[in-house]
Short mmCIF file of C-alpha atoms and ligand atoms in Angstrom, two decimals:
data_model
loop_
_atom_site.label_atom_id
_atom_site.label_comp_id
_atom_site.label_asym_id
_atom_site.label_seq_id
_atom_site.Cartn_x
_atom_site.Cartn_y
_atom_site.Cartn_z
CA UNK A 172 0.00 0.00 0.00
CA UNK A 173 1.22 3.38 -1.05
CA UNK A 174 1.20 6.36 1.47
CA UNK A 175 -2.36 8.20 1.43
CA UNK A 176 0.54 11.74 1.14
CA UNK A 177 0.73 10.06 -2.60
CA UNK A 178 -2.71 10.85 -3.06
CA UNK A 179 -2.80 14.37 -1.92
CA UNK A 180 -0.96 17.48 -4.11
CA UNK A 181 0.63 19.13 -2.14
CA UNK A 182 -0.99 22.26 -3.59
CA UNK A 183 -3.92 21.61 -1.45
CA UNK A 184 -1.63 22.42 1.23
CA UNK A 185 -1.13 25.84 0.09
CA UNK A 186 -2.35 28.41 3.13
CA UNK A 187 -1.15 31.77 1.52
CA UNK A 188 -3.50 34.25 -0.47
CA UNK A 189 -1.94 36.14 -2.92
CA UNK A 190 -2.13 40.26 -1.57
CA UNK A 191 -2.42 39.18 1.80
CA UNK A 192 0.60 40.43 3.17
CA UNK A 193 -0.61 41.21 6.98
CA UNK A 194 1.26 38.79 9.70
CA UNK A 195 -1.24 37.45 12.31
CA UNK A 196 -0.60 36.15 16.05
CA UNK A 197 -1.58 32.49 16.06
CA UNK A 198 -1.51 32.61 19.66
CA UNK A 199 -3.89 35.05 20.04
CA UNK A 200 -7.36 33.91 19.59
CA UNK A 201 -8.47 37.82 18.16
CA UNK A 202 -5.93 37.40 15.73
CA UNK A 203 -7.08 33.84 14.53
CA UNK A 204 -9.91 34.90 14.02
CA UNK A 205 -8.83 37.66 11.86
CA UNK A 206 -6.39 34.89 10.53
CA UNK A 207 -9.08 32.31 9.21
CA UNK A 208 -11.70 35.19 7.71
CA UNK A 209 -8.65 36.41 5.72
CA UNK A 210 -7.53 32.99 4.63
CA UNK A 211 -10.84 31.04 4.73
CA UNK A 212 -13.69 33.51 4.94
CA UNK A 213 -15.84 32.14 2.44
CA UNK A 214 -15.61 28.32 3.18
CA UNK A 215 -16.74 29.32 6.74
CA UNK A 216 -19.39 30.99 5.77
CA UNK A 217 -20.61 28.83 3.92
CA UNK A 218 -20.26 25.62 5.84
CA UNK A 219 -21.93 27.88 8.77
CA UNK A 220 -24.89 28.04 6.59
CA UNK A 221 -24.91 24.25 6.51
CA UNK A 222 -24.38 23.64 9.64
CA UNK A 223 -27.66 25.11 10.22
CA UNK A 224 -29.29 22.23 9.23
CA UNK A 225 -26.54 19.30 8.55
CA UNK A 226 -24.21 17.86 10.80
CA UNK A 227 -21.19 15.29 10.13
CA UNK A 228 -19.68 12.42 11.90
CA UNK A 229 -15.61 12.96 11.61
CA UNK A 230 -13.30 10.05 12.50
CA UNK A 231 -10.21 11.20 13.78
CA UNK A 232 -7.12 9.13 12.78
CA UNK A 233 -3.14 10.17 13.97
CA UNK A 234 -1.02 9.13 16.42
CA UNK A 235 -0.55 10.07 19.72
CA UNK A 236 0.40 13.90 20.03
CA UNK A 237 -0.54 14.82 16.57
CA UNK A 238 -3.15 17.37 17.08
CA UNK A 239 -6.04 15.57 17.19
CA UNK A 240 -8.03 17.57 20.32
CA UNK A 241 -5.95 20.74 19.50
CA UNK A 242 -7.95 21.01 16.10
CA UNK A 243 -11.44 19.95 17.26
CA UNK A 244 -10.74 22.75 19.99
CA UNK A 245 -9.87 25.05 16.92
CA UNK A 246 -13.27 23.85 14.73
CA UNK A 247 -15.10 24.60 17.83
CA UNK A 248 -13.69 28.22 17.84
CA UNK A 249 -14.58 28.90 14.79
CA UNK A 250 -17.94 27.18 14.43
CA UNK A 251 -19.07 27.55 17.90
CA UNK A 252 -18.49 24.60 20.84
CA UNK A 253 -22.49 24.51 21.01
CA UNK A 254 -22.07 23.02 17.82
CA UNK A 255 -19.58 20.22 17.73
CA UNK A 256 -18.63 17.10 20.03
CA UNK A 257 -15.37 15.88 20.59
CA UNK A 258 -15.66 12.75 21.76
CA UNK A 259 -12.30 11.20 23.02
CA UNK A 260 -12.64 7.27 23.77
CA UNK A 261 -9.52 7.56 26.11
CA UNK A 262 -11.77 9.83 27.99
CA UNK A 263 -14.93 7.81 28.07
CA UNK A 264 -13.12 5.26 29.14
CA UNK A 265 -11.57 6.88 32.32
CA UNK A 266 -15.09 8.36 33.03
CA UNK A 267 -16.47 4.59 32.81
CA UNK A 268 -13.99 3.58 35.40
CA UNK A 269 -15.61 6.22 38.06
CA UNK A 270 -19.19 6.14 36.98
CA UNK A 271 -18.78 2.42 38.01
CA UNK A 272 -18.14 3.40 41.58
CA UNK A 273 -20.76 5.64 42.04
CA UNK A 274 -24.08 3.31 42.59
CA UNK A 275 -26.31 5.80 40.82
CA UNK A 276 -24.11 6.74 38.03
CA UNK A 277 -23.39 3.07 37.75
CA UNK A 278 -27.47 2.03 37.69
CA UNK A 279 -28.09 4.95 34.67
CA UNK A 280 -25.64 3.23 32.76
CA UNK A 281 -26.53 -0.15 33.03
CA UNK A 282 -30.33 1.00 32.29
CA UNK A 283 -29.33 2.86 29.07
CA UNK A 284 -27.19 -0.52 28.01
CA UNK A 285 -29.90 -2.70 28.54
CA UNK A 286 -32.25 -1.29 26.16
CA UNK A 287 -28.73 -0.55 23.65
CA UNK A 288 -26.48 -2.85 24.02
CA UNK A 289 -26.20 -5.94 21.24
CA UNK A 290 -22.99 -7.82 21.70
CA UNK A 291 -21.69 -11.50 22.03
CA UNK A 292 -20.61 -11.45 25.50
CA UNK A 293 -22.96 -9.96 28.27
CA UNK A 294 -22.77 -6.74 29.69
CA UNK A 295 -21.99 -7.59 33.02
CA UNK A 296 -19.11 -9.86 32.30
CA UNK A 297 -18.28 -6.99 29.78
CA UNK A 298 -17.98 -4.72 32.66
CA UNK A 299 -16.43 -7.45 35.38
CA UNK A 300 -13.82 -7.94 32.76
CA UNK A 301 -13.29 -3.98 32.53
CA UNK A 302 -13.18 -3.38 36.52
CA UNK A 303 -10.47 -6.54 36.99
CA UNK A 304 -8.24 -4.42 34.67
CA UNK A 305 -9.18 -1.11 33.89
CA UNK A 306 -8.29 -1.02 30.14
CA UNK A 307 -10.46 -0.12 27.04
CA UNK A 308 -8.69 -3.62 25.52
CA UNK A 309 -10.71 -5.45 27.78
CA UNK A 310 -14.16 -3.72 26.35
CA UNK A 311 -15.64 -5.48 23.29
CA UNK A 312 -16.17 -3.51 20.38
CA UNK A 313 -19.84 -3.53 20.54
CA UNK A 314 -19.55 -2.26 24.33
CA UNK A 315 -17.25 0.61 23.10
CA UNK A 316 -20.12 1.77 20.41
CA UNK A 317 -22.78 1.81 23.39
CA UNK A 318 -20.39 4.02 24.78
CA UNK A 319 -20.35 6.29 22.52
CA UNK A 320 -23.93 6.34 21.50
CA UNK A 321 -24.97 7.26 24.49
CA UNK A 322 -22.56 10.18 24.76
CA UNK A 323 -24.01 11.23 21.88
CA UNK A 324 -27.32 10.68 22.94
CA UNK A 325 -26.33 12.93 25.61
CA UNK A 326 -26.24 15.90 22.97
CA UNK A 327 -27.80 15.30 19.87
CA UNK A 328 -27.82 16.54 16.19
CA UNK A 329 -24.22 18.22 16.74
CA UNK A 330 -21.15 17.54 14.82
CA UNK A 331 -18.96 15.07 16.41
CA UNK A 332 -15.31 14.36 16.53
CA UNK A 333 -14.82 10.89 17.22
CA UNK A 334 -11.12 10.46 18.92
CA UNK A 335 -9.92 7.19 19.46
CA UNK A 336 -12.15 5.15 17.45
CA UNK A 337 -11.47 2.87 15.28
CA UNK A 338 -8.27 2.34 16.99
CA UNK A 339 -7.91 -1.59 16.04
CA UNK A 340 -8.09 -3.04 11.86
CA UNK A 341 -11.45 -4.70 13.08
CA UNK A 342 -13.29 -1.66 14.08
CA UNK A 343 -13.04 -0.07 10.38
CA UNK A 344 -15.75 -2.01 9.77
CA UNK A 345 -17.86 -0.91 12.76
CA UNK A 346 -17.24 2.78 11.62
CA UNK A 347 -18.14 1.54 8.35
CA UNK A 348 -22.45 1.43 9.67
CA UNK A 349 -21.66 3.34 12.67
CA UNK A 350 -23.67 6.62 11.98
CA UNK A 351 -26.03 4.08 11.11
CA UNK A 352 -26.46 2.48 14.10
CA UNK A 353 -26.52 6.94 16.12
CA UNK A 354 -29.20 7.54 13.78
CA UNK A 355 -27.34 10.13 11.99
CA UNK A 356 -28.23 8.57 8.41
CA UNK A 357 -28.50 11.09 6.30
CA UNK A 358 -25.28 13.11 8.14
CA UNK A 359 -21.71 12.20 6.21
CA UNK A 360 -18.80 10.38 7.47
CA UNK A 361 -15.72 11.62 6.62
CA UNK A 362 -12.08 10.40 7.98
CA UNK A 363 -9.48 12.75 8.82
CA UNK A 364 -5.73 11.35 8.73
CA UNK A 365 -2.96 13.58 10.43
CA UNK A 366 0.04 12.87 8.69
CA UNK A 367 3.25 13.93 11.38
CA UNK A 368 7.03 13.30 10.98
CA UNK A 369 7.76 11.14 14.11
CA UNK A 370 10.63 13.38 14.49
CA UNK A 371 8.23 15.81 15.33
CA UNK A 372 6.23 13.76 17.77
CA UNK A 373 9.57 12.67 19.56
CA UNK A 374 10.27 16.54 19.97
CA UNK A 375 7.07 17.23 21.24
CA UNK A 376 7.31 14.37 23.62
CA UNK A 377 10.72 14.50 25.10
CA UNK A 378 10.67 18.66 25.15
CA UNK A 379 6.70 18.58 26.80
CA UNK A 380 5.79 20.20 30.48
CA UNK A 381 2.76 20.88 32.16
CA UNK A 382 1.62 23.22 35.04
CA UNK A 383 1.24 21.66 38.02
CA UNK A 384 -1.55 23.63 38.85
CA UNK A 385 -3.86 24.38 35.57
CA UNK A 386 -2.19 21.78 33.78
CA UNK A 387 -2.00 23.70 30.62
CA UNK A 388 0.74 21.92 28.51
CA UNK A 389 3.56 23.78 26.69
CA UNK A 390 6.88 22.78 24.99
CA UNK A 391 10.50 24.30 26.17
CA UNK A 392 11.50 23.88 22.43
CA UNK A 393 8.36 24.26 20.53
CA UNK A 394 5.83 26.47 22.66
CA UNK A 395 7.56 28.25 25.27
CA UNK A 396 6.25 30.87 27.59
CA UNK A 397 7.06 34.57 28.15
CA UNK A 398 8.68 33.80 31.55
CA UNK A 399 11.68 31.41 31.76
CA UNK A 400 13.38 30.63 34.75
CA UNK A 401 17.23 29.25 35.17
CA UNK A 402 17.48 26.27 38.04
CA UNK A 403 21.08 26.70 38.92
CA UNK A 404 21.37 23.59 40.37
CA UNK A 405 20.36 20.68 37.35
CA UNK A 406 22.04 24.05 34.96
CA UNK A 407 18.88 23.99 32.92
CA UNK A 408 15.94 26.04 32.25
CA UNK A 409 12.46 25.74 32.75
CA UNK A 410 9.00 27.97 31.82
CA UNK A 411 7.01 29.82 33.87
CA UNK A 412 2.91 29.05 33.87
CA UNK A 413 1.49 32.19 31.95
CA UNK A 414 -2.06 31.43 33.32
CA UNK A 415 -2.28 34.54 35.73
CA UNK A 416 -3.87 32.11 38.49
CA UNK A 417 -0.48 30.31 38.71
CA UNK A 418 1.83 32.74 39.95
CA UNK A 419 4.60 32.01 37.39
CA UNK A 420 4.69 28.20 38.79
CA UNK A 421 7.33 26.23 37.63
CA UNK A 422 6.37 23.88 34.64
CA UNK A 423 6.84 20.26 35.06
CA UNK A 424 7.70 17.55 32.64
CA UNK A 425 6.34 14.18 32.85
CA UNK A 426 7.86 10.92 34.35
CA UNK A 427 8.68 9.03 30.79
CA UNK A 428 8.40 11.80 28.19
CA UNK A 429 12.32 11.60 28.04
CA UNK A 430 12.49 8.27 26.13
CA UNK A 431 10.35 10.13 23.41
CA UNK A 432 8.28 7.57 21.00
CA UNK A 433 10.44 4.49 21.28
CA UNK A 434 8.14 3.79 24.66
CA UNK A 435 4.80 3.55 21.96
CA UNK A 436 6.93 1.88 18.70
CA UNK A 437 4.43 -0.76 18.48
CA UNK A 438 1.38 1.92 18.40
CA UNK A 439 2.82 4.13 16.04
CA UNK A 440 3.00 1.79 13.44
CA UNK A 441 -0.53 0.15 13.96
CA UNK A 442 -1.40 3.91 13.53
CA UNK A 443 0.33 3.86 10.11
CA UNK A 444 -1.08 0.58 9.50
CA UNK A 445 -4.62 1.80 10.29
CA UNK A 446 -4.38 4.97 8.19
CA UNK A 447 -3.41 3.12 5.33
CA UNK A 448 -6.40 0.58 5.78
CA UNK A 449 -8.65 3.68 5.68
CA UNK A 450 -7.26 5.66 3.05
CA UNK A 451 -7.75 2.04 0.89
CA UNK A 452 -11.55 1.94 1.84
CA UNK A 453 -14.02 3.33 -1.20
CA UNK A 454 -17.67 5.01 -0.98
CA UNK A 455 -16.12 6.72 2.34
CA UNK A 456 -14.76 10.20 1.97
CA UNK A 457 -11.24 11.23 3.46
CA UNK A 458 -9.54 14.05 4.48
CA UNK A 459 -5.35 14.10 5.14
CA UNK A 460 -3.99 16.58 6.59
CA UNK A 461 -0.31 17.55 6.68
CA UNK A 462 1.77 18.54 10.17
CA UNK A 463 4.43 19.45 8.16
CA UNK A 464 5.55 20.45 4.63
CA UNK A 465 9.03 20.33 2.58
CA UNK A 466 11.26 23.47 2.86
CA UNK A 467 11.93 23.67 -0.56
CA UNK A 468 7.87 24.16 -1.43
CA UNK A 469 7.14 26.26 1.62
CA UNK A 470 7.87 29.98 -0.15
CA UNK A 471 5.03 29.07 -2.26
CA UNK A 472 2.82 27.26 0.00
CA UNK A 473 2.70 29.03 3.18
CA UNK A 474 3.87 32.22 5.15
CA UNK A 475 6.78 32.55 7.68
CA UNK A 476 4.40 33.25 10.59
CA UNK A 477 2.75 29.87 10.18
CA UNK A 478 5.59 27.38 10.58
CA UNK A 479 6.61 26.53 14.28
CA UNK A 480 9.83 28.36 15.32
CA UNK A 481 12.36 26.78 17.85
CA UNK A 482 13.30 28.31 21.60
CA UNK A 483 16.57 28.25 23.24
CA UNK A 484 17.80 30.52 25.78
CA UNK A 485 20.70 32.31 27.29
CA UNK A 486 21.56 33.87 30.46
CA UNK A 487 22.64 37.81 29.92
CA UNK A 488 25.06 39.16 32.63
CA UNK A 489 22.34 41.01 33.97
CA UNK A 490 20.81 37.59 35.28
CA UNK A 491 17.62 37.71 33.19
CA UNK A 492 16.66 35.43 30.33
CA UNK A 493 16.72 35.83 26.79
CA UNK A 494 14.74 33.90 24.10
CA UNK A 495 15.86 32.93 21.40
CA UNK A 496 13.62 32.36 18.60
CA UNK A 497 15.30 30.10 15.48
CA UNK A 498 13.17 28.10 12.84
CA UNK A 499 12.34 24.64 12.80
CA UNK A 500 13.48 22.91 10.53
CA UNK A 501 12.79 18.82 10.78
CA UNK A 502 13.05 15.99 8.65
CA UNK A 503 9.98 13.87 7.95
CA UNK A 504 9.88 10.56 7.46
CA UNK A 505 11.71 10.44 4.24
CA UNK A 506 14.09 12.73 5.10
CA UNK A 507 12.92 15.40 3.61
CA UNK A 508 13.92 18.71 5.20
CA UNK A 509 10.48 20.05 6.47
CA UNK A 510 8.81 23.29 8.35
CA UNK A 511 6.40 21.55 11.43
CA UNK A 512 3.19 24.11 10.82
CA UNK A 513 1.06 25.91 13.23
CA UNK A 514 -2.19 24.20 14.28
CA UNK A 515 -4.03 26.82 13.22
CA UNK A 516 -2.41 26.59 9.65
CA UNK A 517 -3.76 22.88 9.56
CA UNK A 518 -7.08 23.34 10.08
CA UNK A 519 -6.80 25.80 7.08
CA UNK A 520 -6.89 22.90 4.75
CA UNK A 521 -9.19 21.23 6.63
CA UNK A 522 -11.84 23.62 6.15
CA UNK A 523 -10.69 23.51 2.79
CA UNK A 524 -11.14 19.76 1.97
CA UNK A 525 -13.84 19.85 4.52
CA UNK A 526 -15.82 22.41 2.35
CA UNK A 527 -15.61 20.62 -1.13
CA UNK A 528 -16.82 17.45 0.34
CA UNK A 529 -19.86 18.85 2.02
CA UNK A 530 -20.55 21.98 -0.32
CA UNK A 531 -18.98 22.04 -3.96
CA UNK A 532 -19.34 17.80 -4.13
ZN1 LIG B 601 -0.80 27.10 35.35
#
């Protein structure tokens, strides 16, 4: 099987607009929204329209790190979180764990299976199975789908953002019927591929910290924050939480993160496997989108602002801080020299592709 990249010109990747000269601040959420009516004004408007009266079932497919919440988060910007549901499996899965415990939550959900739930083995063994060993593994397919029916039971008729599912070659098929079996017949499926360098998702691993306190994640090389700090003891620097609650709190990194994506080979590369499988599927329409594009195209295809610079830092004799601000340049999985882009400059041709297989068919 051929990679689905094959598939896709890389001209469809192209976020500039000829005139449009004006830099925007992708961090600031103003800005982006200046950012998307410049670049995509009219395919938003225009899906808006539809989303008056249509909604769509999106499966989201890339590996861990790539993106996928960050650009639901970003959809629900700019189409309005009232209107979309991002439904992350990892997360229903957790919440099944303490629903169990709580007697009431625990009755509600075995009330809303009964009537639901079709499946080989029964639901309680289902859900002895799960509590012996806490794992989504453990959950037959057909229990996962309950799952997420009933979320989106919870809050119908929206657009939803299915994360997490299909994760295994067998559950393609479920997909397949799902919106079937929601009642969402006449709404399209659509899969979404993210297509990352791993060199990119190693960075973003081994370089990732959270605050301890808000838990908002940032990257010392890749998304750093105005404050930096110098611990003279381990000689190495660290951010300082933005988030004006936090008190310039000392960013953490997480036990693991260091080995980078080695620790999750085997995953990554059912991930490829899996996006291939899908992108080989007819009658089902797909969208890929691109982390990152070559160097050599990027003059062309998109402007400086967009790609994701690099941080280092200095001490100055004064004691304080300097940032330093470099680009990124990484090499993809061919080698290929490549610019990592800004999430916002993803979802760019997302709308895009998004818009010609819901509008202009
Ligand atoms: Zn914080």
């Amino acid at each position: 099987m051929s990679h689905p990249r094959n598939d896709f010109p890389l001209s469809l990747y192209q976020t500039k607009v000829k005139g449009l000269s004006r830099k925007f601040d992708l961090m600031s959420p103003a800005e982006r929204h200046e950012y998307f009516e410049a670049k995509v004004g009219l395919e938003i408007k225009a899906l808006k329209e539809y989303f008056k009266k249509n909604s769509f079932i999106a499966y989201w497919l890339g590996k861990k790190n790539s993106g996928k919440g960050t650009y639901s988060k970003l959809m629900m910007e700019i189409f309005g979180a009232d209107k979309i549901n991002h439904i992350s499996i990892g997360d229903l899965v957790r919440r099944l764990s303490s629903d169990l415990d709580s007697p009431q939550k625990k009755a509600a959900l075995l009330e809303y299976f009964a009537e639901h739930y079709r499946g080989y083995i029964s639901i309680d063994d289902a859900v002895q199975a799960f509590l012996n060993r806490d794992t989504a593994s453990l959950l037959p397919n057909e229990f996962i789908l309950t799952l997420v029916k009933r979320e989106i039971d919870l809050s119908p008729k929206k657009i939803i953002f299915l994360d997490g599912f299909p994760r295994t070659l067998d559950q393609i098929s479920y997909a397949l019927y799902f919106r079937n079996l929601i009642d969402y017949r006449k709404d399209q499926d659509i899969f979404i591929a993210i297509d990352i360098p791993e060199n990119v998702l190693d960075e973003r691993m081994k370089y990732r910290v959270v605050c301890p306190i808000c838990q908002t994640p940032r990257s010392l090389k890749l998304l750093a924050t105005p404050e930096v700090g110098y611990d003279e003891k381990t000689k190495a620097f660290y951010l300082k939480c933005d988030n004006p609650g936090c008190q310039g709190t000392r960013m953490v990194s997480k036990e693991g993160d260091s080995l980078g994506i080695e620790s999750i080979r085997k995953r990554l590369e059912l991930d490829d496997v899996l996006i291939k499988k899908v992108f080989s599927l007819h009658g089902v329409p797909k969208i890929l989108l691109r982390n990152a594009i070559p160097v050599a195209a990027s003059q062309e295809l998109i402007d400086d602002y967009e790609a994701t610079p690099a941080y280092s830092y200095r001490r100055l004799a004064n004691g304080k801080i300097e940032t330093i601000e470099s680009p990124y340049i990484v090499q993809d999985d061919d080698g290929v020299d490549s610019y990592s882009l800004m999430a916002p400059a993803v979802v760019i041709p997302l709308i895009k592709q998004l818009y010609s297989i819901l509008i202009k068919k």
